[in-house]
mmCIF file of C-alpha atoms in Angstrom:
data_model
loop_
_atom_site.group_PDB
_atom_site.id
_atom_site.type_symbol
_atom_site.label_atom_id
_atom_site.label_comp_id
_atom_site.label_asym_id
_atom_site.label_seq_id
_atom_site.Cartn_x
_atom_site.Cartn_y
_atom_site.Cartn_z
ATOM 1 C CA MET A 1 -57.162 -22.713 19.487
ATOM 2 C CA SER A 2 -55.924 -19.666 21.393
ATOM 3 C CA LEU A 3 -55.827 -16.289 19.707
ATOM 4 C CA SER A 4 -52.437 -15.264 18.350
ATOM 5 C CA ASN A 5 -50.914 -12.012 19.575
ATOM 6 C CA PRO A 6 -51.775 -10.136 16.330
ATOM 7 C CA SER A 7 -55.391 -11.301 16.624
ATOM 8 C CA GLN A 8 -55.546 -10.127 20.227
ATOM 9 C CA ILE A 9 -54.328 -6.644 19.308
ATOM 10 C CA LEU A 10 -56.916 -6.524 16.516
ATOM 11 C CA LEU A 11 -59.777 -7.414 18.850
ATOM 12 C CA ARG A 12 -58.752 -4.863 21.458
ATOM 13 C CA ASN A 13 -59.209 -2.252 18.700
ATOM 14 C CA SER A 14 -62.583 -3.632 17.730
ATOM 15 C CA GLU A 15 -64.103 -0.206 17.049
ATOM 16 C CA LEU A 16 -61.744 0.145 14.072
ATOM 17 C CA LEU A 17 -62.991 -3.102 12.539
ATOM 18 C CA ILE A 18 -66.627 -2.228 11.832
ATOM 19 C CA ALA A 19 -67.420 -3.206 8.245
ATOM 20 C CA LYS A 20 -70.067 -4.738 6.022
ATOM 21 C CA ALA A 21 -67.698 -6.540 3.645
ATOM 22 C CA PRO A 22 -64.232 -6.970 5.176
ATOM 23 C CA LEU A 23 -61.329 -8.696 3.465
ATOM 24 C CA PHE A 24 -58.839 -10.619 5.619
ATOM 25 C CA ILE A 25 -55.486 -11.275 3.939
ATOM 26 C CA ASN A 26 -53.246 -14.091 5.211
ATOM 27 C CA LEU A 27 -54.780 -14.245 8.669
ATOM 28 C CA PRO A 28 -54.449 -17.661 10.357
ATOM 29 C CA GLU A 29 -57.297 -19.748 11.741
ATOM 30 C CA ASP A 30 -56.907 -19.013 15.448
ATOM 31 C CA GLY A 31 -60.445 -18.046 16.524
ATOM 32 C CA PHE A 32 -60.272 -14.431 15.321
ATOM 33 C CA ILE A 33 -62.833 -14.858 12.525
ATOM 34 C CA GLU A 34 -65.349 -16.350 14.954
ATOM 35 C CA ALA A 35 -64.768 -13.597 17.515
ATOM 36 C CA TYR A 36 -65.025 -10.918 14.833
ATOM 37 C CA THR A 37 -68.286 -12.357 13.495
ATOM 38 C CA GLU A 38 -69.860 -12.401 16.961
ATOM 39 C CA ILE A 39 -68.975 -8.744 17.577
ATOM 40 C CA HIS A 40 -69.648 -7.144 14.186
ATOM 41 C CA LYS A 41 -71.974 -9.522 12.309
ATOM 42 C CA PRO A 42 -70.790 -8.468 8.823
ATOM 43 C CA GLU A 43 -72.796 -9.386 5.726
ATOM 44 C CA THR A 44 -69.846 -11.340 4.317
ATOM 45 C CA ILE A 45 -66.203 -11.958 5.197
ATOM 46 C CA ASN A 46 -63.723 -12.760 2.445
ATOM 47 C CA CYS A 47 -60.556 -14.554 3.511
ATOM 48 C CA PHE A 48 -57.682 -14.561 1.033
ATOM 49 C CA ASN A 49 -54.682 -16.770 1.854
ATOM 50 C CA THR A 50 -51.530 -17.558 -0.075
ATOM 51 C CA ASN A 51 -50.636 -20.260 2.483
ATOM 52 C CA PHE A 52 -52.418 -23.544 1.770
ATOM 53 C CA ILE A 53 -52.378 -24.680 5.432
ATOM 54 C CA ASP A 54 -54.153 -21.536 6.634
ATOM 55 C CA TYR A 55 -56.602 -21.701 3.728
ATOM 56 C CA GLN A 56 -57.459 -25.339 4.514
ATOM 57 C CA ALA A 57 -57.945 -24.605 8.216
ATOM 58 C CA ILE A 58 -60.237 -21.615 7.598
ATOM 59 C CA THR A 59 -62.233 -23.470 4.932
ATOM 60 C CA LYS A 60 -62.665 -26.541 7.119
ATOM 61 C CA LYS A 61 -63.839 -24.554 10.134
ATOM 62 C CA HIS A 62 -66.014 -21.873 8.577
ATOM 63 C CA CYS A 63 -67.345 -23.037 5.240
ATOM 64 C CA SER A 64 -69.216 -25.924 6.867
ATOM 65 C CA SER A 65 -70.291 -23.980 9.976
ATOM 66 C CA THR A 66 -73.775 -22.486 10.275
ATOM 67 C CA ASN A 67 -72.367 -19.806 12.607
ATOM 68 C CA THR A 68 -69.944 -18.415 10.023
ATOM 69 C CA LYS A 69 -71.514 -19.516 6.736
ATOM 70 C CA ASN A 70 -70.974 -16.000 5.344
ATOM 71 C CA VAL A 71 -67.196 -16.628 5.220
ATOM 72 C CA LYS A 72 -65.764 -17.042 1.702
ATOM 73 C CA THR A 73 -62.241 -18.406 1.289
ATOM 74 C CA THR A 74 -59.739 -18.040 -1.556
ATOM 75 C CA PHE A 75 -56.357 -19.705 -2.077
ATOM 76 C CA ALA A 76 -54.472 -18.090 -4.942
ATOM 77 C CA SER A 77 -51.503 -15.885 -5.748
ATOM 78 C CA THR A 78 -53.745 -12.914 -6.598
ATOM 79 C CA TYR A 79 -57.135 -11.764 -5.334
ATOM 80 C CA GLN A 80 -59.888 -11.165 -7.891
ATOM 81 C CA THR A 81 -63.351 -9.915 -6.958
ATOM 82 C CA LYS A 82 -66.170 -7.568 -7.930
ATOM 83 C CA ILE A 83 -66.861 -6.730 -4.280
ATOM 84 C CA ASN A 84 -65.947 -3.263 -2.992
ATOM 85 C CA HIS A 85 -64.403 -3.888 0.440
ATOM 86 C CA ASP A 86 -64.805 -1.294 3.199
ATOM 87 C CA LEU A 87 -62.100 -2.834 5.416
ATOM 88 C CA VAL A 88 -58.944 -4.808 4.627
ATOM 89 C CA ILE A 89 -56.849 -6.455 7.358
ATOM 90 C CA ILE A 90 -53.409 -7.624 6.222
ATOM 91 C CA ALA A 91 -51.066 -9.825 8.235
ATOM 92 C CA PHE A 92 -47.732 -8.077 7.719
ATOM 93 C CA PRO A 93 -45.574 -10.357 5.518
ATOM 94 C CA LYS A 94 -41.957 -11.278 6.215
ATOM 95 C CA SER A 95 -41.052 -9.994 2.742
ATOM 96 C CA LYS A 96 -41.364 -6.226 2.354
ATOM 97 C CA ALA A 97 -41.737 -6.607 -1.423
ATOM 98 C CA GLU A 98 -44.725 -8.871 -0.773
ATOM 99 C CA LEU A 99 -46.490 -6.052 1.086
ATOM 100 C CA ASN A 100 -46.283 -3.786 -1.976
ATOM 101 C CA PHE A 101 -47.473 -6.685 -4.152
ATOM 102 C CA THR A 102 -50.458 -7.259 -1.857
ATOM 103 C CA LEU A 103 -51.424 -3.590 -1.758
ATOM 104 C CA ALA A 104 -51.202 -3.278 -5.547
ATOM 105 C CA MET A 105 -53.354 -6.406 -5.893
ATOM 106 C CA ILE A 106 -56.270 -4.983 -3.847
ATOM 107 C CA ALA A 107 -56.465 -1.515 -5.462
ATOM 108 C CA HIS A 108 -59.275 -2.708 -7.755
ATOM 109 C CA CYS A 109 -61.628 -3.663 -4.904
ATOM 110 C CA ILE A 110 -61.348 -0.750 -2.441
ATOM 111 C CA ASN A 111 -61.881 3.021 -2.390
ATOM 112 C CA ASP A 112 -60.227 5.989 -0.701
ATOM 113 C CA GLU A 113 -62.365 5.455 2.422
ATOM 114 C CA THR A 114 -61.455 1.790 2.850
ATOM 115 C CA LYS A 115 -59.511 1.298 6.060
ATOM 116 C CA ILE A 116 -56.356 -0.752 5.483
ATOM 117 C CA ILE A 117 -55.142 -2.318 8.710
ATOM 118 C CA LEU A 118 -51.633 -3.773 8.939
ATOM 119 C CA VAL A 119 -50.912 -5.997 11.919
ATOM 120 C CA GLY A 120 -47.903 -8.093 12.848
ATOM 121 C CA GLU A 121 -45.208 -8.932 15.356
ATOM 122 C CA LYS A 122 -42.397 -6.409 15.737
ATOM 123 C CA LYS A 123 -39.780 -8.976 14.782
ATOM 124 C CA CYS A 124 -41.465 -9.272 11.350
ATOM 125 C CA GLY A 125 -40.377 -5.710 10.547
ATOM 126 C CA ILE A 126 -43.766 -4.012 10.836
ATOM 127 C CA GLN A 127 -42.090 -0.953 12.379
ATOM 128 C CA SER A 128 -41.254 0.106 8.817
ATOM 129 C CA ALA A 129 -44.927 0.062 7.690
ATOM 130 C CA ALA A 130 -45.280 3.854 7.393
ATOM 131 C CA LYS A 131 -42.074 4.182 5.374
ATOM 132 C CA LEU A 132 -42.939 1.247 3.101
ATOM 133 C CA THR A 133 -46.377 2.614 2.276
ATOM 134 C CA GLN A 134 -45.497 6.310 1.894
ATOM 135 C CA ASN A 135 -45.987 6.197 -1.881
ATOM 136 C CA ILE A 136 -49.241 4.222 -1.636
ATOM 137 C CA PHE A 137 -51.088 5.508 1.439
ATOM 138 C CA SER A 138 -52.216 9.086 2.037
ATOM 139 C CA CYS A 139 -51.701 8.374 5.729
ATOM 140 C CA CYS A 140 -50.403 5.452 7.787
ATOM 141 C CA GLN A 141 -50.834 5.812 11.525
ATOM 142 C CA LYS A 142 -49.651 3.544 14.322
ATOM 143 C CA VAL A 143 -52.666 3.093 16.584
ATOM 144 C CA ASP A 144 -51.591 0.384 19.017
ATOM 145 C CA ALA A 145 -48.628 -1.538 20.375
ATOM 146 C CA ALA A 146 -49.104 -4.571 22.595
ATOM 147 C CA ARG A 147 -47.912 -8.164 23.021
ATOM 148 C CA HIS A 148 -44.802 -7.456 20.902
ATOM 149 C CA CYS A 149 -47.116 -6.458 18.031
ATOM 150 C CA LEU A 150 -47.989 -3.245 16.216
ATOM 151 C CA LEU A 151 -51.159 -2.155 14.471
ATOM 152 C CA PHE A 152 -51.248 0.489 11.732
ATOM 153 C CA VAL A 153 -54.229 2.010 9.919
ATOM 154 C CA GLY A 154 -53.885 3.540 6.466
ATOM 155 C CA LEU A 155 -55.907 4.942 3.575
ATOM 156 C CA PHE A 156 -54.938 4.679 -0.085
ATOM 157 C CA GLN A 157 -53.940 7.748 -2.050
ATOM 158 C CA PRO A 158 -56.948 8.209 -4.394
ATOM 159 C CA GLU A 159 -54.725 8.325 -7.487
ATOM 160 C CA ARG A 160 -53.252 4.906 -6.639
ATOM 161 C CA LEU A 161 -56.670 3.248 -6.831
ATOM 162 C CA SER A 162 -56.671 3.501 -10.615
ATOM 163 C CA ASP A 163 -53.328 1.701 -10.973
ATOM 164 C CA VAL A 164 -53.794 -1.447 -13.075
ATOM 165 C CA PHE A 165 -52.386 -4.590 -11.465
ATOM 166 C CA ASN A 166 -50.498 -6.813 -13.910
ATOM 167 C CA LEU A 167 -49.069 -10.002 -12.430
ATOM 168 C CA GLN A 168 -46.290 -10.168 -15.024
ATOM 169 C CA ASP A 169 -44.868 -6.888 -13.716
ATOM 170 C CA TRP A 170 -44.142 -8.535 -10.358
ATOM 171 C CA PHE A 171 -42.024 -11.483 -11.496
ATOM 172 C CA LYS A 172 -38.308 -11.130 -10.862
ATOM 173 C CA LYS A 173 -36.604 -13.023 -13.675
ATOM 174 C CA TYR A 174 -32.997 -14.151 -13.564
ATOM 175 C CA GLN A 175 -30.766 -16.528 -15.484
ATOM 176 C CA ILE A 176 -28.667 -19.308 -14.019
ATOM 177 C CA THR A 177 -26.263 -21.751 -15.641
ATOM 178 C CA VAL A 178 -25.542 -25.080 -13.925
ATOM 179 C CA GLU A 179 -23.444 -27.791 -15.606
ATOM 180 C CA GLY A 180 -23.809 -25.940 -18.905
ATOM 181 C CA ILE A 181 -27.597 -25.877 -18.653
ATOM 182 C CA GLN A 182 -29.025 -22.357 -18.854
ATOM 183 C CA LEU A 183 -32.334 -21.645 -17.145
ATOM 184 C CA THR A 184 -34.591 -18.620 -16.726
ATOM 185 C CA ILE A 185 -36.284 -18.480 -13.336
ATOM 186 C CA ALA A 186 -39.327 -16.339 -12.512
ATOM 187 C CA SER A 187 -40.185 -15.565 -8.911
ATOM 188 C CA LEU A 188 -42.877 -13.506 -7.203
ATOM 189 C CA PRO A 189 -42.230 -11.496 -4.023
ATOM 190 C CA GLY A 190 -41.964 -13.611 -0.894
ATOM 191 C CA VAL A 191 -40.817 -16.760 -2.704
ATOM 192 C CA PHE A 192 -37.618 -18.391 -1.438
ATOM 193 C CA SER A 193 -34.472 -17.452 -3.380
ATOM 194 C CA GLN A 194 -36.222 -14.735 -5.358
ATOM 195 C CA GLN A 195 -33.155 -13.007 -6.761
ATOM 196 C CA LYS A 196 -30.574 -15.725 -7.342
ATOM 197 C CA LEU A 197 -29.703 -19.404 -7.008
ATOM 198 C CA ASP A 198 -29.150 -20.180 -3.328
ATOM 199 C CA VAL A 199 -26.090 -22.075 -2.103
ATOM 200 C CA GLY A 200 -27.979 -25.177 -0.910
ATOM 201 C CA THR A 201 -29.907 -25.684 -4.143
ATOM 202 C CA ALA A 202 -26.746 -25.149 -6.219
ATOM 203 C CA LEU A 203 -25.050 -27.933 -4.255
ATOM 204 C CA LEU A 204 -28.080 -30.192 -4.698
ATOM 205 C CA LEU A 205 -28.185 -29.708 -8.482
ATOM 206 C CA SER A 206 -24.547 -30.762 -8.733
ATOM 207 C CA ASN A 207 -25.192 -33.954 -6.741
ATOM 208 C CA LEU A 208 -28.343 -35.459 -8.227
ATOM 209 C CA PRO A 209 -28.457 -39.143 -9.219
ATOM 210 C CA SER A 210 -26.434 -39.758 -12.392
ATOM 211 C CA LYS A 211 -29.518 -41.103 -14.167
ATOM 212 C CA MET A 212 -33.113 -40.034 -13.660
ATOM 213 C CA ALA A 213 -36.240 -41.235 -15.450
ATOM 214 C CA GLY A 214 -39.900 -41.646 -14.590
ATOM 215 C CA LYS A 215 -41.940 -39.625 -12.113
ATOM 216 C CA VAL A 216 -40.069 -37.016 -10.070
ATOM 217 C CA LEU A 217 -41.492 -35.099 -7.100
ATOM 218 C CA ASP A 218 -40.010 -31.707 -6.205
ATOM 219 C CA PHE A 219 -41.097 -31.136 -2.594
ATOM 220 C CA GLY A 220 -41.210 -27.469 -1.523
ATOM 221 C CA CYS A 221 -40.522 -26.375 -5.079
ATOM 222 C CA GLY A 222 -40.307 -22.616 -4.541
ATOM 223 C CA ALA A 223 -39.800 -20.957 -7.928
ATOM 224 C CA GLY A 224 -39.177 -24.332 -9.600
ATOM 225 C CA VAL A 225 -35.391 -24.198 -10.007
ATOM 226 C CA ILE A 226 -34.808 -27.886 -9.185
ATOM 227 C CA SER A 227 -37.525 -29.177 -11.508
ATOM 228 C CA CYS A 228 -36.471 -26.928 -14.381
ATOM 229 C CA PHE A 229 -32.910 -28.250 -14.128
ATOM 230 C CA ILE A 230 -34.061 -31.893 -13.934
ATOM 231 C CA GLY A 231 -36.477 -31.398 -16.829
ATOM 232 C CA LYS A 232 -33.691 -29.993 -19.014
ATOM 233 C CA LYS A 233 -31.013 -32.514 -18.024
ATOM 234 C CA PHE A 234 -33.126 -35.675 -17.872
ATOM 235 C CA GLY A 235 -35.586 -35.697 -20.758
ATOM 236 C CA GLU A 236 -37.300 -38.936 -19.677
ATOM 237 C CA THR A 237 -38.641 -37.489 -16.427
ATOM 238 C CA ASN A 238 -42.221 -36.601 -15.584
ATOM 239 C CA LEU A 239 -42.262 -33.622 -13.204
ATOM 240 C CA SER A 240 -44.517 -32.977 -10.213
ATOM 241 C CA LEU A 241 -43.948 -29.921 -8.031
ATOM 242 C CA LEU A 242 -45.602 -29.040 -4.736
ATOM 243 C CA ASP A 243 -45.466 -26.132 -2.339
ATOM 244 C CA VAL A 244 -47.570 -24.688 0.461
ATOM 245 C CA SER A 245 -47.394 -21.199 -1.077
ATOM 246 C CA ALA A 246 -49.628 -19.988 -3.898
ATOM 247 C CA LEU A 247 -46.942 -17.443 -4.790
ATOM 248 C CA ALA A 248 -44.427 -20.279 -5.188
ATOM 249 C CA ILE A 249 -46.838 -22.374 -7.250
ATOM 250 C CA THR A 250 -47.497 -19.516 -9.676
ATOM 251 C CA SER A 251 -43.742 -18.787 -9.858
ATOM 252 C CA ALA A 252 -42.920 -22.441 -10.584
ATOM 253 C CA GLN A 253 -45.556 -22.589 -13.333
ATOM 254 C CA GLU A 254 -44.037 -19.474 -14.912
ATOM 255 C CA SER A 255 -40.482 -20.874 -14.652
ATOM 256 C CA LEU A 256 -41.511 -24.147 -16.309
ATOM 257 C CA ALA A 257 -43.181 -22.254 -19.155
ATOM 258 C CA LEU A 258 -40.159 -19.980 -19.669
ATOM 259 C CA ASN A 259 -37.938 -23.052 -20.062
ATOM 260 C CA GLY A 260 -40.281 -24.920 -22.416
ATOM 261 C CA LEU A 261 -41.166 -27.518 -19.786
ATOM 262 C CA SER A 262 -44.379 -28.893 -18.343
ATOM 263 C CA GLY A 263 -45.212 -30.328 -14.961
ATOM 264 C CA ASN A 264 -47.997 -30.903 -12.458
ATOM 265 C CA VAL A 265 -47.718 -28.040 -9.937
ATOM 266 C CA PHE A 266 -50.023 -28.281 -6.914
ATOM 267 C CA PRO A 267 -50.451 -27.146 -3.296
ATOM 268 C CA SER A 268 -50.005 -29.512 -0.379
ATOM 269 C CA ASN A 269 -49.640 -29.391 3.399
ATOM 270 C CA SER A 270 -46.545 -31.577 3.598
ATOM 271 C CA LEU A 271 -47.783 -34.784 1.875
ATOM 272 C CA SER A 272 -51.531 -34.165 2.379
ATOM 273 C CA ASP A 273 -52.347 -33.884 -1.322
ATOM 274 C CA VAL A 274 -49.717 -36.244 -2.761
ATOM 275 C CA ASN A 275 -51.646 -39.078 -4.423
ATOM 276 C CA GLU A 276 -49.078 -40.639 -6.776
ATOM 277 C CA HIS A 277 -45.895 -42.702 -6.401
ATOM 278 C CA TYR A 278 -42.500 -41.495 -7.568
ATOM 279 C CA GLN A 279 -39.204 -42.946 -8.706
ATOM 280 C CA HIS A 280 -37.281 -39.907 -7.499
ATOM 281 C CA VAL A 281 -38.022 -37.307 -4.841
ATOM 282 C CA VAL A 282 -35.775 -34.254 -4.716
ATOM 283 C CA SER A 283 -35.989 -31.419 -2.224
ATOM 284 C CA ASN A 284 -34.421 -28.466 -0.517
ATOM 285 C CA PRO A 285 -37.006 -28.838 2.258
ATOM 286 C CA PRO A 286 -38.182 -25.628 3.890
ATOM 287 C CA PHE A 287 -37.530 -25.159 7.576
ATOM 288 C CA HIS A 288 -38.493 -21.525 8.023
ATOM 289 C CA GLN A 289 -42.111 -20.606 8.571
ATOM 290 C CA GLY A 290 -42.611 -16.893 9.101
ATOM 291 C CA VAL A 291 -39.717 -15.603 11.158
ATOM 292 C CA LYS A 292 -39.640 -18.666 13.404
ATOM 293 C CA THR A 293 -37.551 -21.731 12.696
ATOM 294 C CA HIS A 294 -39.957 -24.555 11.987
ATOM 295 C CA TYR A 295 -38.946 -28.122 11.201
ATOM 296 C CA GLN A 296 -42.171 -30.082 11.608
ATOM 297 C CA ALA A 297 -43.371 -29.995 7.984
ATOM 298 C CA SER A 298 -40.002 -31.247 6.723
ATOM 299 C CA GLU A 299 -39.781 -33.962 9.374
ATOM 300 C CA ASP A 300 -43.328 -35.114 8.576
ATOM 301 C CA PHE A 301 -42.371 -35.204 4.900
ATOM 302 C CA LEU A 302 -39.283 -37.343 5.553
ATOM 303 C CA ALA A 303 -41.212 -39.673 7.857
ATOM 304 C CA GLY A 304 -44.024 -40.220 5.345
ATOM 305 C CA ILE A 305 -42.351 -40.106 1.944
ATOM 306 C CA ASN A 306 -41.555 -43.858 1.955
ATOM 307 C CA LYS A 307 -45.261 -44.489 1.251
ATOM 308 C CA LYS A 308 -44.995 -42.361 -1.910
ATOM 309 C CA LEU A 309 -41.858 -43.966 -3.385
ATOM 310 C CA ASN A 310 -41.827 -46.730 -5.979
ATOM 311 C CA LYS A 311 -39.940 -49.879 -5.163
ATOM 312 C CA GLN A 312 -36.243 -48.969 -5.452
ATOM 313 C CA GLY A 313 -37.258 -45.297 -5.536
ATOM 314 C CA ASN A 314 -34.865 -42.785 -4.028
ATOM 315 C CA ILE A 315 -34.877 -39.394 -2.342
ATOM 316 C CA THR A 316 -32.132 -36.767 -2.490
ATOM 317 C CA ILE A 317 -32.267 -33.726 -0.221
ATOM 318 C CA VAL A 318 -30.051 -30.834 0.782
ATOM 319 C CA ALA A 319 -30.168 -29.509 4.324
ATOM 320 C CA ASN A 320 -28.257 -27.247 6.644
ATOM 321 C CA SER A 321 -25.680 -29.516 8.218
ATOM 322 C CA PHE A 322 -26.966 -28.858 11.761
ATOM 323 C CA LEU A 323 -30.369 -30.405 10.946
ATOM 324 C CA ARG A 324 -30.658 -34.017 12.105
ATOM 325 C CA TYR A 325 -32.482 -35.394 9.079
ATOM 326 C CA GLN A 326 -30.296 -38.467 8.518
ATOM 327 C CA PRO A 327 -31.685 -40.508 11.472
ATOM 328 C CA ILE A 328 -35.270 -39.756 10.377
ATOM 329 C CA MET A 329 -34.478 -40.916 6.831
ATOM 330 C CA GLU A 330 -32.690 -44.036 8.113
ATOM 331 C CA THR A 331 -35.687 -44.960 10.262
ATOM 332 C CA HIS A 332 -38.450 -44.389 7.735
ATOM 333 C CA ILE A 333 -36.879 -44.895 4.301
ATOM 334 C CA GLY A 334 -33.755 -47.001 4.562
ATOM 335 C CA ASN A 335 -29.999 -46.762 4.236
ATOM 336 C CA THR A 336 -29.137 -43.063 3.980
ATOM 337 C CA GLY A 337 -25.793 -41.912 2.645
ATOM 338 C CA VAL A 338 -24.063 -38.561 2.883
ATOM 339 C CA ILE A 339 -23.209 -37.632 -0.721
ATOM 340 C CA THR A 340 -21.235 -34.487 0.086
ATOM 341 C CA LYS A 341 -20.830 -31.662 2.583
ATOM 342 C CA ASP A 342 -19.958 -28.100 1.621
ATOM 343 C CA LYS A 343 -20.531 -24.515 2.801
ATOM 344 C CA GLY A 344 -22.640 -25.591 5.769
ATOM 345 C CA PHE A 345 -24.911 -27.870 3.720
ATOM 346 C CA THR A 346 -25.150 -31.658 3.442
ATOM 347 C CA ILE A 347 -26.627 -33.759 0.622
ATOM 348 C CA TYR A 348 -28.373 -36.961 1.766
ATOM 349 C CA ARG A 349 -29.673 -39.773 -0.417
ATOM 350 C CA ALA A 350 -31.813 -42.708 0.676
ATOM 351 C CA GLN A 351 -33.201 -45.567 -1.390
ATOM 352 C CA LEU A 352 -36.293 -47.497 -0.492
ATOM 353 C CA SER A 353 -35.168 -51.024 0.342
#
């Protein structure tokens, strides 16, 4: 795999990366870890990822390799350790609130000499790094610009290192009412539709099957809005929720609990970890990955979901009307109807024949 642009800018500043116990946050598996290990030979490398695909790729490559057996991987919404890291490299997130969340989360495992390196593509908004960190870092200096990327180095303000991180403080909670059903939704930074009910999901909730019972899969669950509504409206359902994001999974678990519901919430790369069969599948499938438009995960999901449906099982999705999901559903699932179109969104339903 070829090195991404952010990884290339990191390696060309290799002298900044010397460390005994570095922490890499949300870096992809693109060859950087291997290159870094060859140059610096650290005692250990800890890789923390909130994206399940990246976590799986790093774990598969490095945790079974004799060359990089000192690599430890973590998939979670928060990072917990007793290690004191002397270097932290953070892939700049698309959500600015997520950056503050990430920095608050690592205060317990660094000191005022720990170099914090922020790296990312300009179109991700990394230009604002110094402004965003002004109340956290004692300094934040731009040290390189290349390949449409920027690299910043910062040090924590000593007084911020004693701040206690409490996950509950980071949930945004809001109330929605749909068809007379009131829900409380909890969402961590970086999770889709963090502040309010989005237009597509609202349309989907108003156009679900008239009766639902049995096992329901919520694909790309985000903060769990769809499942919470189904759980409240259809008491005979058994909820399963999946997402690629650890932040979404933790948010969905919190939303279920706030609404007195239970469900099986788990990570999956599209359908990689789906092992059951369902009567109903419901989704507002994601098609944005980072700042790039990305359809492949949703198309793979639609092409493979027929193998996870019960006989006579059905799937209902909402999608931007310009997305050509109907032919994929027709080919792989069966007769696919358009339930409604509104505000640039379309609701499709297919039943396994």
